[in-house]
Tab-separated table of C-alpha atoms in Angstrom:
chain	number	residue	atom	x	y	z
A	1	MET	CA	23.500	-12.188	11.729
A	2	ALA	CA	26.337	-10.042	13.300
A	3	SER	CA	27.250	-6.795	11.668
A	4	ASN	CA	30.913	-7.654	11.914
A	5	ARG	CA	30.705	-11.013	10.380
A	6	SER	CA	32.726	-11.508	7.187
A	7	PRO	CA	30.769	-11.735	3.993
A	8	THR	CA	29.510	-15.173	2.995
A	9	VAL	CA	30.702	-17.008	-0.065
A	10	GLU	CA	28.151	-16.996	-2.721
A	11	VAL	CA	26.829	-20.289	-3.717
A	12	GLN	CA	24.872	-20.461	-6.977
A	13	PRO	CA	21.644	-22.333	-6.715
A	14	PRO	CA	21.134	-25.457	-8.741
A	15	ALA	CA	19.588	-25.108	-12.110
A	16	ILE	CA	16.036	-25.871	-12.379
A	17	THR	CA	14.981	-27.385	-15.706
A	18	SER	CA	11.280	-27.651	-15.276
A	19	PRO	CA	8.499	-25.239	-13.976
A	20	MET	CA	7.374	-25.593	-10.518
A	21	SER	CA	3.957	-26.872	-9.555
A	22	PRO	CA	1.556	-24.165	-8.796
A	23	HIS	CA	1.082	-25.813	-5.378
A	24	GLN	CA	4.791	-25.009	-4.499
A	25	SER	CA	6.043	-21.845	-3.121
A	26	ILE	CA	8.914	-20.013	-4.913
A	27	ARG	CA	11.394	-19.109	-2.250
A	28	SER	CA	14.387	-16.844	-2.487
A	29	SER	CA	17.713	-18.245	-2.885
A	30	HIS	CA	19.184	-15.510	-0.642
A	31	GLN	CA	19.685	-16.399	3.014
A	32	THR	CA	21.006	-14.508	5.806
A	33	SER	CA	24.443	-15.307	7.210
A	34	SER	CA	23.114	-15.921	10.612
A	35	PRO	CA	23.196	-19.628	11.490
A	36	THR	CA	19.611	-19.319	13.100
A	37	GLY	CA	18.216	-17.106	10.407
A	38	ALA	CA	17.007	-14.570	13.032
A	39	VAL	CA	17.259	-10.887	12.163
A	40	PRO	CA	19.636	-9.040	14.390
A	41	ALA	CA	18.025	-6.112	16.392
A	42	ASN	CA	20.461	-3.598	14.954
A	43	ILE	CA	19.590	-4.406	11.422
A	44	ALA	CA	15.883	-4.397	12.059
A	45	SER	CA	16.004	-1.096	13.840
A	46	LEU	CA	17.933	0.650	11.149
A	47	LEU	CA	15.442	-0.668	8.457
A	48	TYR	CA	12.399	0.224	10.570
A	49	THR	CA	13.680	3.835	11.277
A	50	SER	CA	14.337	4.466	7.530
A	51	HIS	CA	10.953	3.086	6.695
A	52	PHE	CA	9.336	5.225	9.386
A	53	LEU	CA	10.922	8.449	8.054
A	54	SER	CA	9.978	7.505	4.486
A	55	THR	CA	6.347	6.787	5.337
A	56	TRP	CA	6.024	9.544	7.781
A	57	ASN	CA	7.149	12.241	5.341
A	58	SER	CA	5.098	10.697	2.488
A	59	ARG	CA	1.914	10.763	4.650
A	60	LEU	CA	2.663	14.111	5.947
A	61	PHE	CA	3.038	15.558	2.526
A	62	GLU	CA	0.140	13.708	0.978
A	63	PHE	CA	-2.255	15.091	3.407
A	64	GLY	CA	-0.534	18.499	3.763
A	65	ALA	CA	-0.566	19.222	0.066
A	66	VAL	CA	-4.520	18.989	0.260
A	67	LEU	CA	-4.559	21.592	3.056
A	68	PHE	CA	-2.110	23.916	1.157
A	69	LEU	CA	-4.162	23.766	-2.109
A	70	ALA	CA	-7.283	24.431	-0.161
A	71	SER	CA	-5.770	27.551	1.407
A	72	ILE	CA	-4.256	28.718	-1.947
A	73	PHE	CA	-7.345	28.062	-3.980
A	74	PRO	CA	-10.205	28.422	-1.525
A	75	ASP	CA	-12.955	29.033	-3.905
A	76	THR	CA	-12.580	26.079	-6.315
A	77	LEU	CA	-11.890	22.291	-6.005
A	78	GLN	CA	-10.492	22.036	-9.513
A	79	PRO	CA	-6.849	22.423	-8.684
A	80	MET	CA	-7.094	19.758	-5.949
A	81	SER	CA	-8.998	17.306	-8.293
A	82	VAL	CA	-6.457	17.778	-11.014
A	83	TYR	CA	-3.598	17.441	-8.612
A	84	ALA	CA	-4.958	14.202	-7.160
A	85	LEU	CA	-5.946	12.908	-10.655
A	86	MET	CA	-2.444	13.372	-12.151
A	87	ARG	CA	-0.727	11.712	-9.102
A	88	CYS	CA	-2.965	8.670	-9.655
A	89	ALA	CA	-2.470	8.712	-13.206
A	90	ALA	CA	1.319	8.653	-12.891
A	91	ALA	CA	1.289	5.697	-10.577
A	92	ILE	CA	-0.909	3.859	-13.132
A	93	ILE	CA	1.058	4.550	-16.226
A	94	LEU	CA	4.564	4.771	-14.934
A	95	SER	CA	4.805	2.077	-12.225
A	96	GLN	CA	6.163	-0.543	-14.623
A	97	PRO	CA	9.372	1.279	-15.428
A	98	VAL	CA	9.770	1.695	-11.694
A	99	GLY	CA	9.358	-2.112	-11.257
A	100	HIS	CA	11.719	-2.768	-14.051
A	101	LEU	CA	14.421	-0.574	-12.364
A	102	ILE	CA	13.884	-2.334	-9.009
A	103	ASP	CA	14.404	-5.788	-10.673
A	104	HIS	CA	17.486	-4.745	-12.627
A	105	GLY	CA	19.268	-2.080	-10.618
A	106	ASN	CA	21.606	-2.295	-7.641
A	107	ARG	CA	19.565	-2.592	-4.564
A	108	LEU	CA	21.187	0.383	-2.678
A	109	SER	CA	21.283	2.696	-5.654
A	110	VAL	CA	17.522	2.116	-6.341
A	111	VAL	CA	16.487	2.780	-2.650
A	112	ARG	CA	18.770	5.774	-2.586
A	113	LEU	CA	17.323	7.193	-5.670
A	114	SER	CA	13.859	6.695	-4.180
A	115	ILE	CA	14.902	8.481	-1.091
A	116	LEU	CA	16.359	11.466	-3.148
A	117	GLY	CA	13.335	11.378	-5.437
A	118	GLN	CA	10.931	11.647	-2.566
A	119	ARG	CA	12.587	14.294	-0.480
A	120	GLY	CA	13.752	16.369	-3.517
A	121	ALA	CA	10.194	16.336	-5.035
A	122	VAL	CA	8.600	17.409	-1.633
A	123	ILE	CA	11.242	20.242	-1.134
A	124	PHE	CA	10.559	21.621	-4.599
A	125	SER	CA	6.785	21.188	-3.992
A	126	CYS	CA	6.916	23.112	-0.781
A	127	ALA	CA	8.783	25.875	-2.620
A	128	CYS	CA	6.092	25.992	-5.162
A	129	PHE	CA	3.283	26.208	-2.595
A	130	LEU	CA	5.166	29.096	-0.828
A	131	ILE	CA	5.462	31.050	-3.994
A	132	MET	CA	1.734	30.511	-4.805
A	133	HIS	CA	0.577	31.189	-1.202
A	134	THR	CA	2.745	34.454	-1.099
A	135	LYS	CA	1.563	35.374	-4.623
A	136	ASN	CA	-2.150	35.116	-3.413
A	137	GLN	CA	-1.549	36.928	-0.306
A	138	VAL	CA	0.469	39.818	-1.569
A	139	LEU	CA	-0.726	40.302	-5.184
A	140	SER	CA	-4.331	38.960	-4.695
A	141	THR	CA	-3.758	36.851	-7.723
A	142	GLU	CA	-6.740	34.940	-9.139
A	143	PRO	CA	-6.269	31.153	-9.594
A	144	GLU	CA	-6.543	31.609	-13.360
A	145	ASP	CA	-3.305	33.758	-13.377
A	146	LEU	CA	-0.882	32.496	-15.958
A	147	HIS	CA	2.222	32.478	-13.516
A	148	GLN	CA	0.128	30.862	-10.948
A	149	GLY	CA	-0.828	28.158	-13.311
A	150	VAL	CA	2.655	27.453	-14.327
A	151	ILE	CA	3.807	27.085	-10.730
A	152	PHE	CA	0.858	24.882	-10.021
A	153	GLY	CA	1.873	22.742	-13.080
A	154	LEU	CA	5.397	22.414	-11.685
A	155	ALA	CA	3.935	21.353	-8.275
A	156	VAL	CA	1.895	18.662	-9.952
A	157	MET	CA	4.972	17.325	-11.756
A	158	ALA	CA	6.945	17.161	-8.498
A	159	ALA	CA	3.925	15.481	-6.830
A	160	CYS	CA	3.996	12.756	-9.571
A	161	ILE	CA	7.775	12.206	-9.062
A	162	GLU	CA	7.162	11.998	-5.326
A	163	LYS	CA	4.458	9.308	-5.805
A	164	LEU	CA	6.617	7.131	-8.108
A	165	ALA	CA	9.591	7.482	-5.794
A	166	SER	CA	7.397	6.537	-2.793
A	167	ILE	CA	6.343	3.507	-4.817
A	168	MET	CA	9.846	2.622	-5.658
A	169	ASN	CA	10.894	2.785	-1.953
A	170	SER	CA	7.972	0.747	-0.576
A	171	VAL	CA	8.108	-1.981	-3.245
A	172	SER	CA	11.906	-2.285	-2.840
A	173	VAL	CA	11.867	-2.462	0.905
A	174	GLU	CA	8.587	-4.241	1.626
A	175	ARG	CA	8.696	-6.734	-1.199
A	176	ASP	CA	12.464	-7.371	-1.776
A	177	TRP	CA	14.643	-6.284	1.099
A	178	VAL	CA	12.455	-7.787	3.879
A	179	VAL	CA	12.513	-11.235	2.067
A	180	VAL	CA	16.298	-11.194	1.541
A	181	ILE	CA	17.034	-10.023	5.141
A	182	ALA	CA	14.741	-12.566	6.720
A	183	GLY	CA	16.127	-15.339	4.430
A	184	GLU	CA	14.318	-18.768	5.075
A	185	ASN	CA	12.932	-17.772	8.434
A	186	ASP	CA	9.187	-17.349	7.737
A	187	HIS	CA	8.478	-16.390	11.305
A	188	ALA	CA	10.991	-13.389	11.095
A	189	ARG	CA	9.621	-12.354	7.725
A	190	ARG	CA	6.029	-12.217	8.935
A	191	GLU	CA	7.092	-10.269	11.982
A	192	MET	CA	8.844	-7.757	9.917
A	193	ASN	CA	5.910	-7.522	7.688
A	194	ALA	CA	3.699	-6.870	10.563
A	195	LYS	CA	6.009	-4.316	12.017
A	196	MET	CA	6.326	-2.530	8.677
A	197	ARG	CA	2.509	-2.346	8.359
A	198	ARG	CA	2.245	-1.093	11.842
A	199	ILE	CA	4.504	1.714	11.132
A	200	ASP	CA	2.526	2.613	7.991
A	201	LEU	CA	-0.690	2.801	9.934
A	202	LEU	CA	0.726	4.900	12.766
A	203	CYS	CA	2.035	7.371	10.160
A	204	LYS	CA	-1.156	7.428	8.336
A	205	LEU	CA	-2.998	8.505	11.562
A	206	LEU	CA	-0.359	10.747	13.157
A	207	GLY	CA	1.149	12.374	10.066
A	208	PRO	CA	-2.125	14.123	8.923
A	209	LEU	CA	-2.904	14.972	12.547
A	210	ALA	CA	0.492	16.665	13.036
A	211	ILE	CA	0.364	18.725	9.778
A	212	SER	CA	-3.307	19.661	10.558
A	213	MET	CA	-2.384	21.128	13.986
A	214	ILE	CA	0.377	23.116	12.467
A	215	ALA	CA	-1.713	24.353	9.604
A	216	ILE	CA	-4.161	25.699	12.221
A	217	ILE	CA	-1.463	28.165	13.214
A	218	SER	CA	-0.495	29.183	9.708
A	219	THR	CA	-0.459	27.592	6.258
A	220	PRO	CA	3.149	28.926	5.488
A	221	VAL	CA	4.401	27.572	8.891
A	222	ALA	CA	2.946	24.158	7.909
A	223	ILE	CA	4.567	24.325	4.514
A	224	TRP	CA	7.978	25.211	6.155
A	225	ALA	CA	7.518	22.541	8.670
A	226	THR	CA	7.040	20.063	5.937
A	227	LEU	CA	10.000	21.250	4.065
A	228	GLY	CA	12.200	21.230	7.160
A	229	MET	CA	11.215	17.697	8.122
A	230	ASN	CA	12.117	16.403	4.692
A	231	ILE	CA	15.520	18.134	4.614
A	232	VAL	CA	16.412	16.615	8.142
A	233	ALA	CA	15.085	13.177	7.151
A	234	VAL	CA	16.944	12.705	3.831
A	235	GLY	CA	20.438	12.318	5.399
A	236	VAL	CA	19.198	9.867	8.105
A	237	GLU	CA	17.332	7.717	5.648
A	238	TYR	CA	20.355	7.761	3.196
A	239	ALA	CA	22.859	6.667	5.869
A	240	PHE	CA	20.592	4.097	7.699
A	241	ILE	CA	19.584	2.208	4.473
A	242	ALA	CA	23.461	2.069	3.547
A	243	ARG	CA	24.135	0.552	6.799
A	244	VAL	CA	21.533	-2.133	6.384
A	245	TYR	CA	22.940	-2.822	3.009
A	246	GLY	CA	26.537	-3.235	4.337
A	247	MET	CA	25.345	-5.501	7.001
A	248	VAL	CA	23.481	-8.002	4.885
A	249	PRO	CA	25.820	-9.783	2.269
A	250	ASP	CA	22.802	-11.238	0.392
A	251	LEU	CA	21.552	-7.718	-0.474
A	252	ARG	CA	24.778	-7.167	-2.369
A	253	ARG	CA	24.691	-10.211	-4.542
A	254	GLN	CA	24.412	-9.762	-8.261
A	255	ARG	CA	20.879	-10.669	-9.468
A	256	VAL	CA	20.371	-12.730	-12.695
A	257	THR	CA	18.437	-10.742	-15.066
A	258	GLU	CA	18.724	-12.271	-18.340
A	259	THR	CA	17.815	-15.945	-17.868
A	260	GLN	CA	14.718	-17.751	-17.940
A	261	ASP	CA	12.775	-17.667	-14.560
A	262	ARG	CA	11.696	-20.537	-12.678
A	263	THR	CA	8.103	-20.630	-13.784
A	264	GLY	CA	9.291	-21.153	-17.440
A	265	TYR	CA	8.572	-17.448	-18.557
A	266	HIS	CA	11.269	-15.556	-19.985
A	267	GLU	CA	12.404	-12.486	-17.997
A	268	VAL	CA	9.939	-9.678	-18.073
A	269	GLY	CA	11.182	-7.157	-20.535
A	270	SER	CA	13.348	-9.575	-22.442
A	271	ASN	CA	12.797	-11.162	-25.815
A	272	SER	CA	13.029	-14.731	-26.537
A	273	GLN	CA	16.940	-14.409	-27.178
A	274	GLY	CA	17.286	-13.040	-23.624
A	275	THR	CA	18.130	-9.444	-24.674
A	276	THR	CA	16.470	-6.658	-22.929
A	277	MET	CA	13.574	-5.013	-24.786
A	278	SER	CA	14.046	-1.342	-25.529
A	279	ASN	CA	10.468	-0.782	-26.302
A	280	PRO	CA	8.646	0.361	-23.162
A	281	ILE	CA	5.207	-0.854	-24.594
A	282	SER	CA	6.539	-4.186	-25.091
A	283	ARG	CA	7.954	-4.355	-21.544
A	284	PHE	CA	4.651	-3.082	-20.215
A	285	SER	CA	2.727	-5.785	-22.128
A	286	SER	CA	5.195	-8.459	-20.991
A	287	SER	CA	4.725	-7.297	-17.277
A	288	LEU	CA	1.045	-7.440	-17.585
A	289	LEU	CA	1.039	-10.983	-19.223
A	290	PHE	CA	3.514	-12.060	-16.468
A	291	TYR	CA	1.255	-10.755	-13.747
A	292	PHE	CA	-2.021	-12.207	-14.960
A	293	ARG	CA	-0.405	-15.610	-15.546
A	294	HIS	CA	1.291	-15.724	-12.280
A	295	ALA	CA	0.461	-18.248	-9.459
A	296	ALA	CA	0.060	-15.245	-7.045
A	297	PHE	CA	-2.130	-13.271	-9.378
A	298	LEU	CA	-5.527	-14.016	-7.480
A	299	PRO	CA	-4.286	-13.028	-3.956
A	300	SER	CA	-2.668	-9.945	-5.411
A	301	PHE	CA	-5.546	-8.890	-7.628
A	302	SER	CA	-8.050	-9.580	-4.790
A	303	LEU	CA	-5.895	-7.161	-2.627
A	304	ALA	CA	-5.825	-4.466	-5.174
A	305	LEU	CA	-9.625	-4.712	-5.756
A	306	LEU	CA	-10.044	-3.682	-2.095
A	307	TYR	CA	-8.809	-0.179	-3.120
A	308	LEU	CA	-12.078	0.360	-4.899
A	309	THR	CA	-13.804	1.621	-1.850
A	310	VAL	CA	-15.217	4.699	-0.154
A	311	LEU	CA	-15.443	3.016	3.143
A	312	SER	CA	-12.326	4.147	4.673
A	313	PHE	CA	-11.970	7.045	6.967
A	314	SER	CA	-10.622	9.407	4.294
A	315	GLY	CA	-11.930	12.301	2.238
A	316	GLN	CA	-15.068	10.772	0.647
A	317	MET	CA	-16.471	9.031	3.797
A	318	ILE	CA	-15.421	12.079	6.054
A	319	THR	CA	-17.226	14.473	3.800
A	320	TYR	CA	-20.289	12.242	4.050
A	321	LEU	CA	-20.099	12.112	7.849
A	322	ILE	CA	-19.847	15.873	8.071
A	323	SER	CA	-22.838	16.335	5.769
A	324	VAL	CA	-25.166	14.377	8.280
A	325	GLY	CA	-24.102	16.310	11.294
A	326	TYR	CA	-20.605	15.025	12.601
A	327	THR	CA	-18.406	17.496	13.951
A	328	SER	CA	-14.635	17.541	13.689
A	329	PHE	CA	-14.504	15.880	17.202
A	330	HIS	CA	-16.733	13.075	15.919
A	331	VAL	CA	-14.593	12.604	12.770
A	332	GLY	CA	-11.441	12.488	14.711
A	333	LEU	CA	-12.952	9.925	17.080
A	334	ALA	CA	-14.194	7.762	14.156
A	335	ARG	CA	-10.676	7.985	12.442
A	336	THR	CA	-8.910	7.167	15.830
A	337	LEU	CA	-11.266	4.215	16.427
A	338	GLY	CA	-10.598	2.888	12.836
A	339	THR	CA	-6.939	3.133	13.209
A	340	ALA	CA	-7.051	1.262	16.490
A	341	PHE	CA	-8.743	-1.619	14.880
A	342	GLU	CA	-6.391	-1.386	12.055
A	343	LEU	CA	-3.358	-1.616	14.308
A	344	SER	CA	-4.914	-4.464	16.156
A	345	ALA	CA	-4.855	-6.449	12.890
A	346	THR	CA	-1.046	-6.214	12.886
A	347	TRP	CA	-0.906	-8.255	16.037
A	348	ALA	CA	-3.956	-10.538	15.434
A	349	ALA	CA	-2.974	-11.464	11.941
A	350	PRO	CA	0.446	-12.854	12.764
A	351	MET	CA	-1.078	-15.004	15.457
A	352	LEU	CA	-3.754	-16.261	13.119
A	353	VAL	CA	-1.211	-17.100	10.495
A	354	ARG	CA	1.009	-18.930	13.040
A	355	ARG	CA	-2.231	-20.959	13.948
A	356	ILE	CA	-3.717	-21.803	10.637
A	357	GLY	CA	-1.289	-20.515	7.848
A	358	ASP	CA	-1.366	-17.715	5.376
A	359	ILE	CA	-3.932	-19.134	2.978
A	360	ARG	CA	-6.456	-19.907	5.487
A	361	GLY	CA	-5.704	-16.663	7.378
A	362	GLY	CA	-6.477	-14.781	4.268
A	363	ILE	CA	-9.970	-16.290	3.767
A	364	TRP	CA	-10.821	-15.934	7.526
A	365	SER	CA	-9.812	-12.239	7.291
A	366	LEU	CA	-11.815	-11.496	4.094
A	367	SER	CA	-14.819	-13.220	5.585
A	368	TRP	CA	-14.692	-11.108	8.567
A	369	GLN	CA	-14.450	-7.981	6.375
A	370	MET	CA	-17.413	-9.044	4.218
A	371	ALA	CA	-19.544	-9.817	7.383
A	372	CYS	CA	-18.929	-6.383	8.808
A	373	LEU	CA	-19.601	-4.598	5.643
A	374	ALA	CA	-22.810	-6.530	5.070
A	375	ALA	CA	-23.956	-5.203	8.478
A	376	ALA	CA	-22.769	-1.617	7.287
A	377	VAL	CA	-24.844	-1.639	4.225
A	378	ALA	CA	-27.811	-3.054	5.969
A	379	TRP	CA	-27.607	-0.312	8.668
A	380	LEU	CA	-27.279	2.409	6.169
A	381	PHE	CA	-30.318	1.245	4.017
A	382	ILE	CA	-32.427	0.646	7.083
A	383	TYR	CA	-31.985	4.065	8.700
A	384	ALA	CA	-31.463	6.256	5.722
A	385	ASN	CA	-34.631	5.525	3.853
A	386	ARG	CA	-36.547	8.496	5.150
A	387	THR	CA	-36.482	11.798	3.214
A	388	MET	CA	-35.128	15.072	4.625
A	389	ASP	CA	-38.659	16.289	4.989
A	390	HIS	CA	-39.694	13.366	7.276
A	391	PRO	CA	-39.724	14.184	10.988
A	392	GLY	CA	-36.648	12.831	12.672
A	393	ALA	CA	-34.787	12.253	9.284
A	394	GLY	CA	-31.783	14.124	10.518
A	395	VAL	CA	-31.466	11.819	13.592
A	396	ASN	CA	-31.911	8.787	11.327
A	397	ASN	CA	-29.120	9.857	9.141
A	398	TRP	CA	-26.798	10.501	12.040
A	399	ILE	CA	-27.619	7.059	13.522
A	400	SER	CA	-27.158	5.581	10.020
A	401	ALA	CA	-23.747	7.199	9.614
A	402	THR	CA	-22.643	6.054	13.134
A	403	GLY	CA	-23.567	2.530	12.407
A	404	LEU	CA	-21.742	2.757	9.078
A	405	ALA	CA	-18.629	4.137	10.762
A	406	VAL	CA	-18.642	1.451	13.598
A	407	SER	CA	-19.014	-1.348	10.886
A	408	VAL	CA	-16.258	0.120	8.764
A	409	ALA	CA	-14.018	0.356	11.819
A	410	LEU	CA	-14.573	-3.272	12.594
A	411	SER	CA	-14.047	-4.324	9.107
A	412	ARG	CA	-10.555	-2.793	8.979
A	413	VAL	CA	-9.284	-5.682	11.067
A	414	GLY	CA	-10.147	-8.107	8.282
A	415	LEU	CA	-8.792	-5.819	5.673
A	416	TRP	CA	-5.347	-5.396	7.219
A	417	GLY	CA	-5.381	-9.031	8.243
A	418	TYR	CA	-5.798	-10.032	4.673
A	419	ASP	CA	-3.238	-7.468	3.542
A	420	LEU	CA	-0.600	-9.166	5.707
A	421	CYS	CA	-1.634	-12.647	4.456
A	422	ALA	CA	-1.503	-11.648	0.846
A	423	GLN	CA	1.768	-9.895	1.448
A	424	ASN	CA	3.248	-13.221	2.776
A	425	ILE	CA	1.814	-15.249	-0.088
A	426	ILE	CA	3.134	-12.816	-2.734
A	427	GLN	CA	6.586	-12.741	-1.176
A	428	GLU	CA	6.917	-16.521	-1.188
A	429	GLU	CA	5.427	-17.045	-4.564
A	430	VAL	CA	7.057	-14.422	-6.774
A	431	GLU	CA	10.451	-15.096	-8.090
A	432	PRO	CA	13.247	-12.875	-6.733
A	433	ASP	CA	14.258	-11.331	-10.018
A	434	HIS	CA	10.536	-10.295	-10.800
A	435	ARG	CA	9.368	-8.956	-7.357
A	436	GLY	CA	9.679	-5.396	-8.750
A	437	ALA	CA	7.778	-6.032	-12.068
A	438	PHE	CA	5.032	-7.994	-10.359
A	439	SER	CA	4.474	-5.379	-7.475
A	440	ALA	CA	4.686	-2.502	-9.915
A	441	VAL	CA	1.749	-4.006	-11.931
A	442	GLU	CA	-0.035	-4.645	-8.635
A	443	THR	CA	0.490	-0.940	-7.686
A	444	SER	CA	-0.829	0.230	-11.033
A	445	VAL	CA	-4.077	-1.881	-10.649
A	446	GLN	CA	-4.428	-0.562	-7.067
A	447	ASN	CA	-4.315	3.056	-8.288
A	448	LEU	CA	-6.680	2.222	-11.025
A	449	PHE	CA	-9.307	0.934	-8.699
A	450	GLU	CA	-8.735	3.854	-6.318
A	451	LEU	CA	-9.309	6.173	-9.376
A	452	ILE	CA	-12.618	4.331	-10.005
A	453	SER	CA	-13.520	4.769	-6.396
A	454	TYR	CA	-13.193	8.623	-6.845
A	455	SER	CA	-15.370	8.460	-9.866
A	456	THR	CA	-18.235	6.898	-7.873
A	457	THR	CA	-18.609	9.961	-5.654
A	458	ILE	CA	-18.255	12.247	-8.723
A	459	ILE	CA	-21.245	10.486	-10.274
A	460	PHE	CA	-23.176	10.151	-6.999
A	461	SER	CA	-22.189	13.436	-5.562
A	462	ARG	CA	-25.005	14.188	-3.159
A	463	PRO	CA	-24.854	13.051	0.524
A	464	ASP	CA	-28.280	11.238	0.155
A	465	GLN	CA	-26.659	9.258	-2.836
A	466	PHE	CA	-23.584	8.122	-0.886
A	467	LYS	CA	-25.345	4.774	-0.299
A	468	TRP	CA	-24.671	3.862	-4.036
A	469	PRO	CA	-20.856	4.257	-3.772
A	470	VAL	CA	-21.117	2.299	-0.555
A	471	VAL	CA	-22.909	-0.531	-2.544
A	472	ILE	CA	-20.379	-0.484	-5.248
A	473	SER	CA	-17.560	-0.650	-2.660
A	474	ILE	CA	-19.111	-3.664	-0.977
A	475	ALA	CA	-19.476	-5.400	-4.171
A	476	ALA	CA	-15.956	-4.972	-4.967
A	477	VAL	CA	-15.064	-6.559	-1.412
A	478	TYR	CA	-17.360	-9.477	-2.199
A	479	ILE	CA	-15.800	-10.035	-5.693
A	480	SER	CA	-12.436	-9.837	-3.998
A	481	GLY	CA	-13.493	-12.555	-1.627
A	482	GLY	CA	-14.784	-14.659	-4.447
A	483	LEU	CA	-11.578	-14.473	-6.416
A	484	TYR	CA	-9.444	-15.340	-3.376
A	485	ALA	CA	-11.872	-18.160	-2.530
A	486	THR	CA	-11.113	-19.450	-6.095
A	487	PHE	CA	-7.421	-19.381	-5.282
A	488	VAL	CA	-7.916	-21.219	-1.985
A	489	ARG	CA	-10.022	-23.919	-3.693
A	490	LYS	CA	-7.520	-24.535	-6.341
A	491	ARG	CA	-4.573	-24.523	-3.813
A	492	ARG	CA	-6.155	-26.604	-1.016
A	493	GLY	CA	-9.133	-28.403	-2.665
A	494	HIS	CA	-11.596	-26.879	-0.242
A	495	LEU	CA	-12.332	-23.565	1.526
A	496	PHE	CA	-12.960	-24.252	5.244
A	497	HIS	CA	-12.391	-26.935	7.819
A	498	ALA	CA	-12.197	-26.747	11.594
A	499	PRO	CA	-8.916	-25.537	13.044
A	500	PRO	CA	-6.491	-28.252	14.353
A	501	SER	CA	-7.044	-29.222	17.983
A	502	HIS	CA	-3.399	-29.641	18.655
A	503	CYS	CA	-0.803	-26.704	19.185
A	504	LEU	CA	0.843	-24.781	16.480
A	505	CYS	CA	1.370	-26.644	13.245
A	506	ASN	CA	3.880	-26.212	10.520
A	507	LYS	CA	2.709	-23.706	7.936
A	508	ASN	CA	3.448	-25.980	4.968
A	509	GLU	CA	1.501	-28.859	6.553
A	510	ILE	CA	-1.575	-26.668	7.203
A	511	ASP	CA	-1.557	-24.967	3.744
A	512	THR	CA	-1.451	-28.248	1.862
A	513	ARG	CA	-3.922	-30.238	4.007
A	514	ALA	CA	-6.698	-31.470	1.770
């Protein structure tokens, strides 16, 4: 689609009078104006740049806030715990209004609001962190000081706004804009999904690494660096996303929001007469009902359930690795190894999907993850049974932790492979006018399971008890696999069969083969 092409004439899709079969995919009526359906490089590069800046600054701030609070309140974990809890709670409780806004608002206005919300909240948070740090250094103020508490409360509120704005941006771009820009070109959409996830994973690795290196020099310098990067990024993001919007006529089309959707349900947030519900509780209940009854529920819920885990190279598992003798170098090496496998999934999964389709690719990816984590828990229990008083117990714990780290790193290939397959399925299944509402409920469920994962290490807080959160995490993965297997069984009539011997097959033919 060339950027100088005149806007296409809007053609209304024919009315659909009966619900679609659950075996059929709901496809967007929006199509790109390009005759071939390919996504032009200039549009893709602008979108990827905007997404990179959004993700980079989000990851940078998310990890940087932990370092800043640890420096400001060095003798207590309570502020950090409250901060993380409130951010997670905001995502659980307030995601639905965000989804409602995504579905009903002008696409450009919604994304611009998310950009301003993210950057403004981070800038305000950095100002709070600088005040609290200066107050501690100059006045030797205790954490219990009233003024410090007020400023901390404001920082928490800003963090909640940043979290919600980040959800708004990611859902809008990943679940809606990508589908509209790619149109009916499945290959282009999958490639865009893979590249967007690749950007996410790179930012997840490099963002925390960058802010950590700056924080080594000075915490205030790191805060100023975070603030400066957000100020510089906001203008570029704002301009680039507007250019993408201007180049894709389908993004500018008015969306129908007060008609009955194609599955036979009335619009989420509307009553039977089609008027918008003003009661937020009614809208939230309607969104939940829509989500749990949707054909894409099982793939989505299975993906959300994978967030109930301590088996990732983040705070909980890193704390355990350090407790058994890992140094910062070993932790960095483990994280790098894990990220390398995660990135490999963004190349391997698209190839797998082209070969066997999204649905089968998902079951293969989850099976790989389950197999790797079964090895992880076996390794952990075999080598971690000795008590600390037993000779060689420290070595055994170190070996146990290393086996766990390697198995978890390998499992990330399956995790992110399934993530991409589920993303493709959800994009195809969910109706265009309800992508925001569906994805917002999914985000709430993800954050709920993430919150539960934190509670497992609060209950089993000692390093020698870490095996129990591991068992809970692996149980969640196996339940996820079981739920997705149910979806595959219903959709295809069976779970596995040998891959086709001929060359690449049409996805629809593969997915519907009984």
